[in-house]
Amino acid sequence: MRQYRIAAIPGDGIGGEVIAAGVEALSACAKRDGGFALAFEHFDWGSQRYKDSGAFMPANGLDLIRNHDALLFGSAGAPDVPDHITLWGLRLAICQPFDQYANVRPTRILPGITSPLRRVAGPELDWVIVRENSEGEYAGVGGRVHRGLPEEAATDVSMFTRAGIARIMRFAFALARSRPRKLLTVVTKSNAQRHGMVLWDEIALEVAREFPDVTWDKMLVDAMTVRMTLKPESLDTVVATNLHADILSDLAAALAGSLGIAPTANLNPERTFPSMFEPIHGSAFDIVGKGIANPIGTFWTGVLMLEHLGERAAAARLMRAIERVTAEPRLHTPDLGGTATTRAVTTAVCEALTGDNL
Ligand code: NAD
Ligand code: MN
């Protein structure tokens, strides 16, 4: 039997609720498959630990999870801790040292879910956004001087490197080639940002020559929001910088019905380090503890994790179970306009897994 060690890091807010649901569904999926087992190890890292002890994770935290086969992450963010402290203290503290430079974000309109885009049916919106996840606007380069004085100044420098751009472009072109339409859109802002974004465009052109079978085009990020909204069927695979893809993928999630559905994988494609899987959403302070967090984003995240582990049959089975459940409006949580609870959706997905005969 194949064995995988998974580090579960629920973090803050509804992270605890959706990761518990995800562990339950993934365990049901492994049991139904019979060919592999998932051993989950839980880590209580997050804002509570920070408030109690001054650190989100222990000093040797990375060593404790370095040898796991995958990391399953919830959310980092608490109402009484500044967001840049939590993000850099936990999520980026894992993503960056583990060089998870490719952040993959599939978006589809699942069966039974209505998009706010009128007249758009499921097949017309089937995207995967590739987010550069290691540098760019979130490189952490910059500083703050003259604190509190009238001349106070602060900078965040967008750091783009040839190596960083080339590897994400190669990843995105290869992903586009693996999908039926072999279509890639490179998002840029090289009209206004004439250094980093021009290098981004130049390397896209260079890498494109290695992929003659992929059709690609270039789109300014502002115009991209319009195209996503008005011509969703014209897009397939998308690659964008850290900041641009962060914003565009929230838009994508909303256009596909809810932020509560959207999954993501933070990949270290070379597998030198473990990759990290998480729903796109955050701590959702407004619904925490109410038992109504949508667990579908975490389940779909589980699909990405199983694909990464090489468990393709189990991944496909979990995706089928998710689609069977979303197809039933009575199993929609309030973010989708329904009244179902996290518990009810989780039970339904586990039952769909057990009953799946394919
Ligand atoms: P959010 O994703 O937490 O919430 C935005 C809205 O979407 C809220 O109305 C929320 O109720 C709803 N929502 C989100 N997930 C849902 C789900 N699974 N089911 C039902 N509804 C859901 O975004 P925010 O309000 O901007 O951020 C709240 C906190 O989370 C902040 O501290 C932020 O920094 C943090 N955050 C963390 C991550 C991460 O760790 N990856 C990502 C985004 C935000
Ligand atoms: Mn985001």
mmCIF file of C-alpha atoms and ligand atoms in Angstrom:
data_model
loop_
_atom_site.group_PDB
_atom_site.id
_atom_site.type_symbol
_atom_site.label_atom_id
_atom_site.label_comp_id
_atom_site.label_asym_id
_atom_site.label_seq_id
_atom_site.Cartn_x
_atom_site.Cartn_y
_atom_site.Cartn_z
ATOM 1 C CA MET A 1 0.000 0.000 0.000
ATOM 2 C CA ARG A 2 1.305 3.451 -0.915
ATOM 3 C CA GLN A 3 1.710 5.696 2.140
ATOM 4 C CA TYR A 4 1.713 9.494 2.143
ATOM 5 C CA ARG A 5 2.498 11.776 5.073
ATOM 6 C CA ILE A 6 0.475 14.982 4.962
ATOM 7 C CA ALA A 7 1.116 17.959 7.261
ATOM 8 C CA ALA A 8 -2.220 19.652 8.006
ATOM 9 C CA ILE A 9 -1.891 23.308 9.022
ATOM 10 C CA PRO A 10 -5.411 24.731 9.531
ATOM 11 C CA GLY A 11 -4.168 28.166 10.686
ATOM 12 C CA ASP A 12 -6.808 30.754 11.536
ATOM 13 C CA GLY A 13 -10.528 31.516 11.213
ATOM 14 C CA ILE A 14 -12.525 29.009 9.158
ATOM 15 C CA GLY A 15 -9.227 27.252 8.351
ATOM 16 C CA GLY A 16 -9.937 24.825 11.199
ATOM 17 C CA GLU A 17 -13.429 24.057 9.898
ATOM 18 C CA VAL A 18 -12.551 23.527 6.246
ATOM 19 C CA ILE A 19 -9.348 21.560 6.906
ATOM 20 C CA ALA A 20 -11.227 19.194 9.263
ATOM 21 C CA ALA A 21 -13.756 18.665 6.453
ATOM 22 C CA GLY A 22 -10.949 18.197 3.915
ATOM 23 C CA VAL A 23 -9.142 15.611 6.062
ATOM 24 C CA GLU A 24 -12.428 13.713 6.422
ATOM 25 C CA ALA A 25 -13.146 13.714 2.664
ATOM 26 C CA LEU A 26 -9.562 12.822 1.717
ATOM 27 C CA SER A 27 -9.547 9.970 4.225
ATOM 28 C CA ALA A 28 -12.848 8.691 2.785
ATOM 29 C CA CYS A 29 -11.310 8.967 -0.678
ATOM 30 C CA ALA A 30 -8.229 6.942 0.320
ATOM 31 C CA LYS A 31 -10.422 4.305 1.966
ATOM 32 C CA ARG A 32 -12.613 4.019 -1.142
ATOM 33 C CA ASP A 33 -9.505 3.695 -3.340
ATOM 34 C CA GLY A 34 -7.847 1.049 -1.201
ATOM 35 C CA GLY A 35 -4.447 1.448 -2.864
ATOM 36 C CA PHE A 36 -2.996 4.165 -0.671
ATOM 37 C CA ALA A 37 -3.200 5.607 2.837
ATOM 38 C CA LEU A 38 -2.893 9.204 3.999
ATOM 39 C CA ALA A 39 -1.318 9.838 7.416
ATOM 40 C CA PHE A 40 -2.234 13.346 8.558
ATOM 41 C CA GLU A 41 -0.081 15.113 11.118
ATOM 42 C CA HIS A 42 -1.660 18.260 12.596
ATOM 43 C CA PHE A 43 0.221 21.470 13.381
ATOM 44 C CA ASP A 44 -1.367 24.175 15.549
ATOM 45 C CA TRP A 45 0.550 26.991 13.854
ATOM 46 C CA GLY A 46 -1.243 30.310 13.534
ATOM 47 C CA SER A 47 -2.221 33.579 15.138
ATOM 48 C CA GLN A 48 -3.187 32.077 18.505
ATOM 49 C CA ARG A 49 0.288 30.575 18.837
ATOM 50 C CA TYR A 50 1.764 33.942 17.842
ATOM 51 C CA LYS A 51 -0.258 35.764 20.507
ATOM 52 C CA ASP A 52 0.699 33.178 23.145
ATOM 53 C CA SER A 53 4.369 32.695 22.316
ATOM 54 C CA GLY A 54 5.444 35.375 19.821
ATOM 55 C CA ALA A 55 5.856 33.037 16.818
ATOM 56 C CA PHE A 56 3.444 31.488 14.320
ATOM 57 C CA MET A 57 5.529 28.334 14.089
ATOM 58 C CA PRO A 58 8.465 26.898 16.041
ATOM 59 C CA ALA A 59 11.982 27.968 15.045
ATOM 60 C CA ASN A 60 12.573 24.519 13.525
ATOM 61 C CA GLY A 61 9.083 24.513 11.923
ATOM 62 C CA LEU A 62 10.283 24.030 8.369
ATOM 63 C CA ASP A 63 12.339 20.999 9.403
ATOM 64 C CA LEU A 64 9.231 19.439 10.959
ATOM 65 C CA ILE A 65 7.371 19.490 7.613
ATOM 66 C CA ARG A 66 10.248 19.321 5.105
ATOM 67 C CA ASN A 67 9.932 15.568 4.590
ATOM 68 C CA HIS A 68 6.158 15.341 4.329
ATOM 69 C CA ASP A 69 4.740 14.394 0.934
ATOM 70 C CA ALA A 70 2.424 17.425 0.914
ATOM 71 C CA LEU A 71 1.183 20.271 3.088
ATOM 72 C CA LEU A 72 -2.535 21.043 3.477
ATOM 73 C CA PHE A 73 -3.013 24.641 4.592
ATOM 74 C CA GLY A 74 -6.107 26.524 5.772
ATOM 75 C CA SER A 75 -5.762 30.283 6.172
ATOM 76 C CA ALA A 76 -3.559 32.824 7.888
ATOM 77 C CA GLY A 77 -5.211 35.969 9.209
ATOM 78 C CA ALA A 78 -6.812 37.068 12.488
ATOM 79 C CA PRO A 79 -8.803 40.214 13.284
ATOM 80 C CA ASP A 80 -6.362 41.350 15.993
ATOM 81 C CA VAL A 81 -3.059 40.732 14.163
ATOM 82 C CA PRO A 82 -1.980 42.938 11.216
ATOM 83 C CA ASP A 83 -2.351 41.021 7.928
ATOM 84 C CA HIS A 84 1.240 41.555 6.802
ATOM 85 C CA ILE A 85 2.471 39.974 10.049
ATOM 86 C CA THR A 86 0.347 36.845 9.593
ATOM 87 C CA LEU A 87 1.004 36.488 5.878
ATOM 88 C CA TRP A 88 4.788 36.804 6.216
ATOM 89 C CA GLY A 89 4.847 34.956 9.556
ATOM 90 C CA LEU A 90 3.129 31.806 8.337
ATOM 91 C CA ARG A 91 2.074 31.384 4.723
ATOM 92 C CA LEU A 92 4.979 33.134 3.009
ATOM 93 C CA ALA A 93 7.308 31.736 5.699
ATOM 94 C CA ILE A 94 6.507 28.316 4.224
ATOM 95 C CA CYS A 95 5.981 29.145 0.521
ATOM 96 C CA GLN A 96 9.154 31.135 -0.002
ATOM 97 C CA PRO A 97 11.816 28.911 1.635
ATOM 98 C CA PHE A 98 10.224 25.839 0.026
ATOM 99 C CA ASP A 99 10.460 27.588 -3.359
ATOM 100 C CA GLN A 100 6.809 26.876 -4.227
ATOM 101 C CA TYR A 101 7.119 29.193 -7.208
ATOM 102 C CA ALA A 102 4.223 27.945 -9.296
ATOM 103 C CA ASN A 103 0.804 28.690 -7.856
ATOM 104 C CA VAL A 104 -1.865 26.901 -9.895
ATOM 105 C CA ARG A 105 -5.495 27.989 -9.687
ATOM 106 C CA PRO A 106 -8.108 26.127 -11.717
ATOM 107 C CA THR A 107 -11.535 27.729 -12.132
ATOM 108 C CA ARG A 108 -14.660 26.104 -13.520
ATOM 109 C CA ILE A 109 -18.374 26.572 -13.092
ATOM 110 C CA LEU A 110 -19.271 23.320 -11.344
ATOM 111 C CA PRO A 111 -22.585 21.571 -12.069
ATOM 112 C CA GLY A 112 -25.539 23.158 -10.284
ATOM 113 C CA ILE A 113 -23.766 26.458 -9.654
ATOM 114 C CA THR A 114 -24.898 29.659 -11.290
ATOM 115 C CA SER A 115 -22.289 32.162 -12.356
ATOM 116 C CA PRO A 116 -23.033 35.863 -11.870
ATOM 117 C CA LEU A 117 -22.051 36.085 -15.550
ATOM 118 C CA ARG A 118 -25.354 35.925 -17.339
ATOM 119 C CA ARG A 119 -25.780 33.393 -20.163
ATOM 120 C CA VAL A 120 -22.504 31.675 -19.321
ATOM 121 C CA ALA A 121 -22.805 27.928 -18.930
ATOM 122 C CA GLY A 122 -20.223 25.615 -17.390
ATOM 123 C CA PRO A 123 -18.144 24.684 -20.451
ATOM 124 C CA GLU A 124 -17.554 28.320 -21.409
ATOM 125 C CA LEU A 125 -15.512 29.004 -18.300
ATOM 126 C CA ASP A 126 -12.739 26.467 -17.729
ATOM 127 C CA TRP A 127 -9.514 28.221 -16.797
ATOM 128 C CA VAL A 128 -6.329 27.586 -14.954
ATOM 129 C CA ILE A 129 -4.428 30.589 -13.684
ATOM 130 C CA VAL A 130 -0.699 30.178 -13.039
ATOM 131 C CA ARG A 131 0.565 32.670 -10.493
ATOM 132 C CA GLU A 132 4.276 33.427 -10.174
ATOM 133 C CA ASN A 133 4.629 32.722 -6.473
ATOM 134 C CA SER A 134 8.194 33.569 -5.483
ATOM 135 C CA GLU A 135 9.107 37.119 -6.498
ATOM 136 C CA GLY A 136 7.633 40.093 -8.378
ATOM 137 C CA GLU A 137 5.607 42.480 -6.271
ATOM 138 C CA TYR A 138 5.729 40.146 -3.235
ATOM 139 C CA ALA A 139 9.508 39.723 -3.158
ATOM 140 C CA GLY A 140 9.645 41.570 0.160
ATOM 141 C CA VAL A 141 12.267 43.969 -1.162
ATOM 142 C CA GLY A 142 11.862 47.508 0.103
ATOM 143 C CA GLY A 143 11.924 49.457 3.273
ATOM 144 C CA ARG A 144 10.553 52.230 5.392
ATOM 145 C CA VAL A 145 12.457 55.287 6.582
ATOM 146 C CA HIS A 146 11.800 58.346 8.765
ATOM 147 C CA ARG A 147 9.065 56.520 10.678
ATOM 148 C CA GLY A 148 6.428 58.861 12.036
ATOM 149 C CA LEU A 149 8.138 61.965 10.643
ATOM 150 C CA PRO A 150 6.624 64.208 7.955
ATOM 151 C CA GLU A 151 9.202 62.953 5.438
ATOM 152 C CA GLU A 152 8.325 59.282 6.101
ATOM 153 C CA ALA A 153 8.718 57.124 2.997
ATOM 154 C CA ALA A 154 8.140 53.481 2.118
ATOM 155 C CA THR A 155 8.908 51.319 -0.918
ATOM 156 C CA ASP A 156 8.017 47.860 -2.160
ATOM 157 C CA VAL A 157 10.262 47.005 -5.072
ATOM 158 C CA SER A 158 8.946 44.560 -7.676
ATOM 159 C CA MET A 159 11.810 42.141 -8.195
ATOM 160 C CA PHE A 160 11.816 40.211 -11.464
ATOM 161 C CA THR A 161 14.648 37.852 -12.352
ATOM 162 C CA ARG A 162 15.415 36.066 -15.615
ATOM 163 C CA ALA A 163 15.513 32.720 -13.783
ATOM 164 C CA GLY A 164 12.244 33.391 -11.966
ATOM 165 C CA ILE A 165 10.371 34.480 -15.087
ATOM 166 C CA ALA A 166 11.778 31.733 -17.316
ATOM 167 C CA ARG A 167 10.787 28.935 -14.938
ATOM 168 C CA ILE A 168 7.204 30.143 -14.479
ATOM 169 C CA MET A 169 6.803 30.730 -18.242
ATOM 170 C CA ARG A 170 8.063 27.203 -18.986
ATOM 171 C CA PHE A 171 5.706 25.806 -16.365
ATOM 172 C CA ALA A 172 2.737 27.727 -17.814
ATOM 173 C CA PHE A 173 3.475 26.838 -21.455
ATOM 174 C CA ALA A 174 3.835 23.165 -20.472
ATOM 175 C CA LEU A 175 0.550 23.261 -18.536
ATOM 176 C CA ALA A 176 -1.204 24.951 -21.478
ATOM 177 C CA ARG A 177 0.162 22.232 -23.782
ATOM 178 C CA SER A 178 -1.238 19.520 -21.495
ATOM 179 C CA ARG A 179 -4.778 20.902 -21.824
ATOM 180 C CA PRO A 180 -6.966 20.215 -24.871
ATOM 181 C CA ARG A 181 -7.020 23.794 -26.231
ATOM 182 C CA LYS A 182 -3.235 24.412 -25.916
ATOM 183 C CA LEU A 183 -3.967 28.082 -25.368
ATOM 184 C CA LEU A 184 -2.042 30.465 -23.092
ATOM 185 C CA THR A 185 -2.595 34.119 -22.213
ATOM 186 C CA VAL A 186 0.370 36.001 -20.734
ATOM 187 C CA VAL A 187 -0.829 38.867 -18.522
ATOM 188 C CA THR A 188 1.397 41.932 -18.365
ATOM 189 C CA LYS A 189 1.522 45.658 -17.672
ATOM 190 C CA SER A 190 4.520 46.526 -19.790
ATOM 191 C CA ASN A 191 2.993 49.741 -21.080
ATOM 192 C CA ALA A 192 3.347 51.373 -17.666
ATOM 193 C CA GLN A 193 6.044 49.312 -15.957
ATOM 194 C CA ARG A 194 8.834 49.519 -18.437
ATOM 195 C CA HIS A 195 11.564 47.469 -16.732
ATOM 196 C CA GLY A 196 10.355 44.354 -14.913
ATOM 197 C CA MET A 197 7.271 43.871 -17.078
ATOM 198 C CA VAL A 198 9.256 44.355 -20.291
ATOM 199 C CA LEU A 199 11.670 41.629 -19.157
ATOM 200 C CA TRP A 200 8.585 39.478 -18.408
ATOM 201 C CA ASP A 201 7.316 40.011 -21.995
ATOM 202 C CA GLU A 202 10.723 39.349 -23.574
ATOM 203 C CA ILE A 203 11.180 36.058 -21.739
ATOM 204 C CA ALA A 204 7.602 35.008 -22.596
ATOM 205 C CA LEU A 205 8.525 35.450 -26.262
ATOM 206 C CA GLU A 206 11.762 33.459 -25.844
ATOM 207 C CA VAL A 207 10.061 30.577 -24.025
ATOM 208 C CA ALA A 208 7.175 30.529 -26.524
ATOM 209 C CA ARG A 209 9.655 29.400 -29.188
ATOM 210 C CA GLU A 210 10.166 26.169 -27.201
ATOM 211 C CA PHE A 211 6.410 25.496 -27.447
ATOM 212 C CA PRO A 212 5.447 25.966 -31.106
ATOM 213 C CA ASP A 213 2.280 23.911 -30.589
ATOM 214 C CA VAL A 214 0.897 26.317 -27.962
ATOM 215 C CA THR A 215 -1.140 29.297 -29.182
ATOM 216 C CA TRP A 216 -0.497 32.299 -26.976
ATOM 217 C CA ASP A 217 -1.320 35.953 -26.664
ATOM 218 C CA LYS A 218 -0.478 38.867 -24.388
ATOM 219 C CA MET A 219 -2.956 40.940 -22.436
ATOM 220 C CA LEU A 220 -2.610 44.032 -20.270
ATOM 221 C CA VAL A 221 -3.915 43.265 -16.795
ATOM 222 C CA ASP A 222 -6.605 45.946 -16.773
ATOM 223 C CA ALA A 223 -7.999 44.782 -20.119
ATOM 224 C CA MET A 224 -7.787 41.216 -18.823
ATOM 225 C CA THR A 225 -10.520 41.908 -16.234
ATOM 226 C CA VAL A 226 -12.817 42.947 -19.073
ATOM 227 C CA ARG A 227 -11.992 39.879 -21.163
ATOM 228 C CA MET A 228 -12.563 37.531 -18.210
ATOM 229 C CA THR A 229 -15.965 39.114 -17.653
ATOM 230 C CA LEU A 230 -17.167 39.516 -21.239
ATOM 231 C CA LYS A 231 -15.385 36.761 -23.176
ATOM 232 C CA PRO A 232 -14.676 33.984 -20.666
ATOM 233 C CA GLU A 233 -14.717 31.362 -23.437
ATOM 234 C CA SER A 234 -11.703 33.018 -25.119
ATOM 235 C CA LEU A 235 -9.396 32.018 -22.224
ATOM 236 C CA ASP A 236 -7.879 28.737 -21.102
ATOM 237 C CA THR A 237 -4.491 28.828 -19.332
ATOM 238 C CA VAL A 238 -3.326 32.169 -17.935
ATOM 239 C CA VAL A 239 0.062 33.167 -16.485
ATOM 240 C CA ALA A 240 0.525 36.347 -14.461
ATOM 241 C CA THR A 241 2.765 37.910 -11.841
ATOM 242 C CA ASN A 242 2.328 37.377 -8.126
ATOM 243 C CA LEU A 243 0.135 40.470 -7.573
ATOM 244 C CA HIS A 244 -1.770 40.369 -10.871
ATOM 245 C CA ALA A 245 -2.682 36.688 -10.493
ATOM 246 C CA ASP A 246 -3.642 37.189 -6.852
ATOM 247 C CA ILE A 247 -6.236 39.745 -7.920
ATOM 248 C CA LEU A 248 -7.378 38.019 -11.119
ATOM 249 C CA SER A 249 -7.919 34.693 -9.371
ATOM 250 C CA ASP A 250 -10.301 36.217 -6.813
ATOM 251 C CA LEU A 251 -12.225 37.649 -9.781
ATOM 252 C CA ALA A 252 -12.148 34.215 -11.425
ATOM 253 C CA ALA A 253 -13.490 32.579 -8.251
ATOM 254 C CA ALA A 254 -16.339 35.096 -8.005
ATOM 255 C CA LEU A 255 -17.217 34.647 -11.692
ATOM 256 C CA ALA A 256 -17.377 30.888 -11.133
ATOM 257 C CA GLY A 257 -19.872 31.311 -8.289
ATOM 258 C CA SER A 258 -18.022 31.824 -4.992
ATOM 259 C CA LEU A 259 -14.637 32.317 -3.377
ATOM 260 C CA GLY A 260 -15.585 29.357 -1.168
ATOM 261 C CA ILE A 261 -15.139 26.904 -4.068
ATOM 262 C CA ALA A 262 -11.745 27.943 -5.396
ATOM 263 C CA PRO A 263 -8.689 25.711 -4.867
ATOM 264 C CA THR A 264 -4.980 26.300 -5.254
ATOM 265 C CA ALA A 265 -1.678 24.435 -5.316
ATOM 266 C CA ASN A 266 1.631 26.071 -4.361
ATOM 267 C CA LEU A 267 3.981 23.826 -6.299
ATOM 268 C CA ASN A 268 7.681 23.213 -6.097
ATOM 269 C CA PRO A 269 7.734 21.443 -9.485
ATOM 270 C CA GLU A 270 11.223 19.996 -8.982
ATOM 271 C CA ARG A 271 9.974 18.327 -5.758
ATOM 272 C CA THR A 272 13.052 19.422 -3.831
ATOM 273 C CA PHE A 273 10.585 20.613 -1.166
ATOM 274 C CA PRO A 274 7.017 19.640 -0.328
ATOM 275 C CA SER A 275 4.258 21.498 -2.163
ATOM 276 C CA MET A 276 1.431 23.200 -0.300
ATOM 277 C CA PHE A 277 -2.277 22.958 -1.079
ATOM 278 C CA GLU A 278 -4.917 25.412 0.197
ATOM 279 C CA PRO A 279 -8.290 26.875 -0.608
ATOM 280 C CA ILE A 280 -7.918 30.377 -2.085
ATOM 281 C CA HIS A 281 -10.142 32.023 0.518
ATOM 282 C CA GLY A 282 -8.983 33.497 3.820
ATOM 283 C CA SER A 283 -10.145 33.288 7.437
ATOM 284 C CA ALA A 284 -13.691 34.593 6.720
ATOM 285 C CA PHE A 285 -14.155 36.317 10.092
ATOM 286 C CA ASP A 286 -17.846 36.995 9.381
ATOM 287 C CA ILE A 287 -18.795 33.294 9.361
ATOM 288 C CA VAL A 288 -16.208 31.711 11.652
ATOM 289 C CA GLY A 289 -17.674 29.196 14.127
ATOM 290 C CA LYS A 290 -21.096 29.197 12.440
ATOM 291 C CA GLY A 291 -20.639 25.839 10.744
ATOM 292 C CA ILE A 292 -21.480 27.228 7.315
ATOM 293 C CA ALA A 293 -18.036 27.599 5.692
ATOM 294 C CA ASN A 294 -18.093 26.107 2.214
ATOM 295 C CA PRO A 295 -15.691 23.130 2.264
ATOM 296 C CA ILE A 296 -15.764 22.651 -1.545
ATOM 297 C CA GLY A 297 -12.669 24.839 -2.060
ATOM 298 C CA THR A 298 -10.761 22.562 0.319
ATOM 299 C CA PHE A 299 -12.120 19.382 -1.329
ATOM 300 C CA TRP A 300 -11.081 20.616 -4.789
ATOM 301 C CA THR A 301 -7.717 21.500 -3.223
ATOM 302 C CA GLY A 302 -7.603 17.842 -2.124
ATOM 303 C CA VAL A 303 -8.057 16.856 -5.786
ATOM 304 C CA LEU A 304 -4.992 18.923 -6.723
ATOM 305 C CA MET A 305 -3.049 17.304 -3.882
ATOM 306 C CA LEU A 306 -3.970 13.772 -4.985
ATOM 307 C CA GLU A 307 -2.973 14.609 -8.581
ATOM 308 C CA HIS A 308 0.386 15.872 -7.310
ATOM 309 C CA LEU A 309 0.867 12.634 -5.323
ATOM 310 C CA GLY A 310 0.203 10.680 -8.514
ATOM 311 C CA GLU A 311 -3.147 9.277 -7.292
ATOM 312 C CA ARG A 312 -5.001 10.173 -10.488
ATOM 313 C CA ALA A 313 -7.881 7.725 -10.104
ATOM 314 C CA ALA A 314 -8.625 8.915 -6.564
ATOM 315 C CA ALA A 315 -8.361 12.556 -7.658
ATOM 316 C CA ALA A 316 -10.876 11.979 -10.456
ATOM 317 C CA ARG A 317 -13.181 10.143 -8.047
ATOM 318 C CA LEU A 318 -13.078 12.989 -5.506
ATOM 319 C CA MET A 319 -13.809 15.504 -8.303
ATOM 320 C CA ARG A 320 -16.807 13.423 -9.420
ATOM 321 C CA ALA A 321 -18.086 13.352 -5.820
ATOM 322 C CA ILE A 322 -17.721 17.154 -5.579
ATOM 323 C CA GLU A 323 -19.628 17.650 -8.840
ATOM 324 C CA ARG A 324 -22.389 15.285 -7.766
ATOM 325 C CA VAL A 325 -22.832 17.328 -4.577
ATOM 326 C CA THR A 326 -22.692 20.811 -6.169
ATOM 327 C CA ALA A 327 -25.313 19.651 -8.703
ATOM 328 C CA GLU A 328 -27.806 19.504 -5.800
ATOM 329 C CA PRO A 329 -28.855 23.040 -4.790
ATOM 330 C CA ARG A 330 -30.061 21.757 -1.389
ATOM 331 C CA LEU A 331 -26.388 21.002 -0.664
ATOM 332 C CA HIS A 332 -25.260 24.586 -1.340
ATOM 333 C CA THR A 333 -23.850 26.590 1.576
ATOM 334 C CA PRO A 334 -25.054 30.211 2.109
ATOM 335 C CA ASP A 335 -22.221 31.708 -0.023
ATOM 336 C CA LEU A 336 -23.873 29.895 -2.959
ATOM 337 C CA GLY A 337 -27.334 31.056 -1.966
ATOM 338 C CA GLY A 338 -28.300 27.855 -0.113
ATOM 339 C CA THR A 339 -28.771 26.825 3.511
ATOM 340 C CA ALA A 340 -26.531 23.737 3.792
ATOM 341 C CA THR A 341 -23.921 23.416 6.540
ATOM 342 C CA THR A 342 -20.259 22.410 6.288
ATOM 343 C CA ARG A 343 -21.269 19.135 7.993
ATOM 344 C CA ALA A 344 -24.008 18.334 5.467
ATOM 345 C CA VAL A 345 -21.771 19.027 2.445
ATOM 346 C CA THR A 346 -18.915 16.992 3.911
ATOM 347 C CA THR A 347 -21.165 14.018 4.673
ATOM 348 C CA ALA A 348 -22.655 14.199 1.180
ATOM 349 C CA VAL A 349 -19.213 14.193 -0.468
ATOM 350 C CA CYS A 350 -18.084 11.239 1.674
ATOM 351 C CA GLU A 351 -21.265 9.347 0.757
ATOM 352 C CA ALA A 352 -20.796 10.161 -2.929
ATOM 353 C CA LEU A 353 -17.248 8.776 -2.673
ATOM 354 C CA THR A 354 -18.443 5.549 -1.067
ATOM 355 C CA GLY A 355 -21.199 5.157 -3.637
ATOM 356 C CA ASP A 356 -18.962 5.892 -6.653
ATOM 357 C CA ASN A 357 -18.791 2.743 -8.763
ATOM 358 C CA LEU A 358 -16.613 3.923 -11.665
HETATM 359 P P1 NAD B 1 -11.867 35.993 3.024
HETATM 360 O O1 NAD B 1 -11.609 35.013 1.934
HETATM 361 O O2 NAD B 1 -11.546 35.517 4.380
HETATM 362 O O3 NAD B 1 -13.416 36.402 2.986
HETATM 363 C C1 NAD B 1 -14.017 37.134 1.929
HETATM 364 C C2 NAD B 1 -15.531 36.836 1.892
HETATM 365 O O4 NAD B 1 -15.739 35.534 1.344
HETATM 366 C C3 NAD B 1 -16.174 36.834 3.264
HETATM 367 O O5 NAD B 1 -17.464 37.380 3.170
HETATM 368 C C4 NAD B 1 -16.260 35.361 3.614
HETATM 369 O O6 NAD B 1 -17.309 35.026 4.480
HETATM 370 C C5 NAD B 1 -16.448 34.721 2.253
HETATM 371 N N1 NAD B 1 -15.853 33.375 2.233
HETATM 372 C C6 NAD B 1 -14.530 33.085 2.141
HETATM 373 N N2 NAD B 1 -14.343 31.760 2.195
HETATM 374 C C7 NAD B 1 -15.563 31.206 2.338
HETATM 375 C C8 NAD B 1 -16.017 29.862 2.454
HETATM 376 N N3 NAD B 1 -15.197 28.796 2.447
HETATM 377 N N4 NAD B 1 -17.352 29.649 2.593
HETATM 378 C C9 NAD B 1 -18.209 30.675 2.597
HETATM 379 N N5 NAD B 1 -17.833 31.968 2.487
HETATM 380 C C10 NAD B 1 -16.520 32.234 2.358
HETATM 381 O O7 NAD B 1 -11.066 37.307 2.660
HETATM 382 P P2 NAD B 1 -10.776 38.624 3.528
HETATM 383 O O8 NAD B 1 -12.010 38.997 4.294
HETATM 384 O O9 NAD B 1 -10.159 39.573 2.618
HETATM 385 O O10 NAD B 1 -9.661 38.196 4.568
HETATM 386 C C11 NAD B 1 -9.898 37.773 5.899
HETATM 387 C C12 NAD B 1 -8.562 37.371 6.518
HETATM 388 O O11 NAD B 1 -8.023 36.227 5.854
HETATM 389 C C13 NAD B 1 -7.492 38.462 6.466
HETATM 390 O O12 NAD B 1 -6.757 38.405 7.668
HETATM 391 C C14 NAD B 1 -6.627 38.026 5.295
HETATM 392 O O13 NAD B 1 -5.307 38.485 5.389
HETATM 393 C C15 NAD B 1 -6.698 36.536 5.417
HETATM 394 N N6 NAD B 1 -6.450 35.828 4.134
HETATM 395 C C16 NAD B 1 -5.618 34.766 4.165
HETATM 396 C C17 NAD B 1 -5.375 34.039 3.008
HETATM 397 C C18 NAD B 1 -4.441 32.867 3.077
HETATM 398 O O14 NAD B 1 -3.978 32.503 4.142
HETATM 399 N N7 NAD B 1 -4.146 32.214 1.986
HETATM 400 C C19 NAD B 1 -6.019 34.387 1.816
HETATM 401 C C20 NAD B 1 -6.881 35.485 1.817
HETATM 402 C C21 NAD B 1 -7.105 36.191 2.989
HETATM 403 MN MN MN B 2 -5.428 36.311 -2.543
#
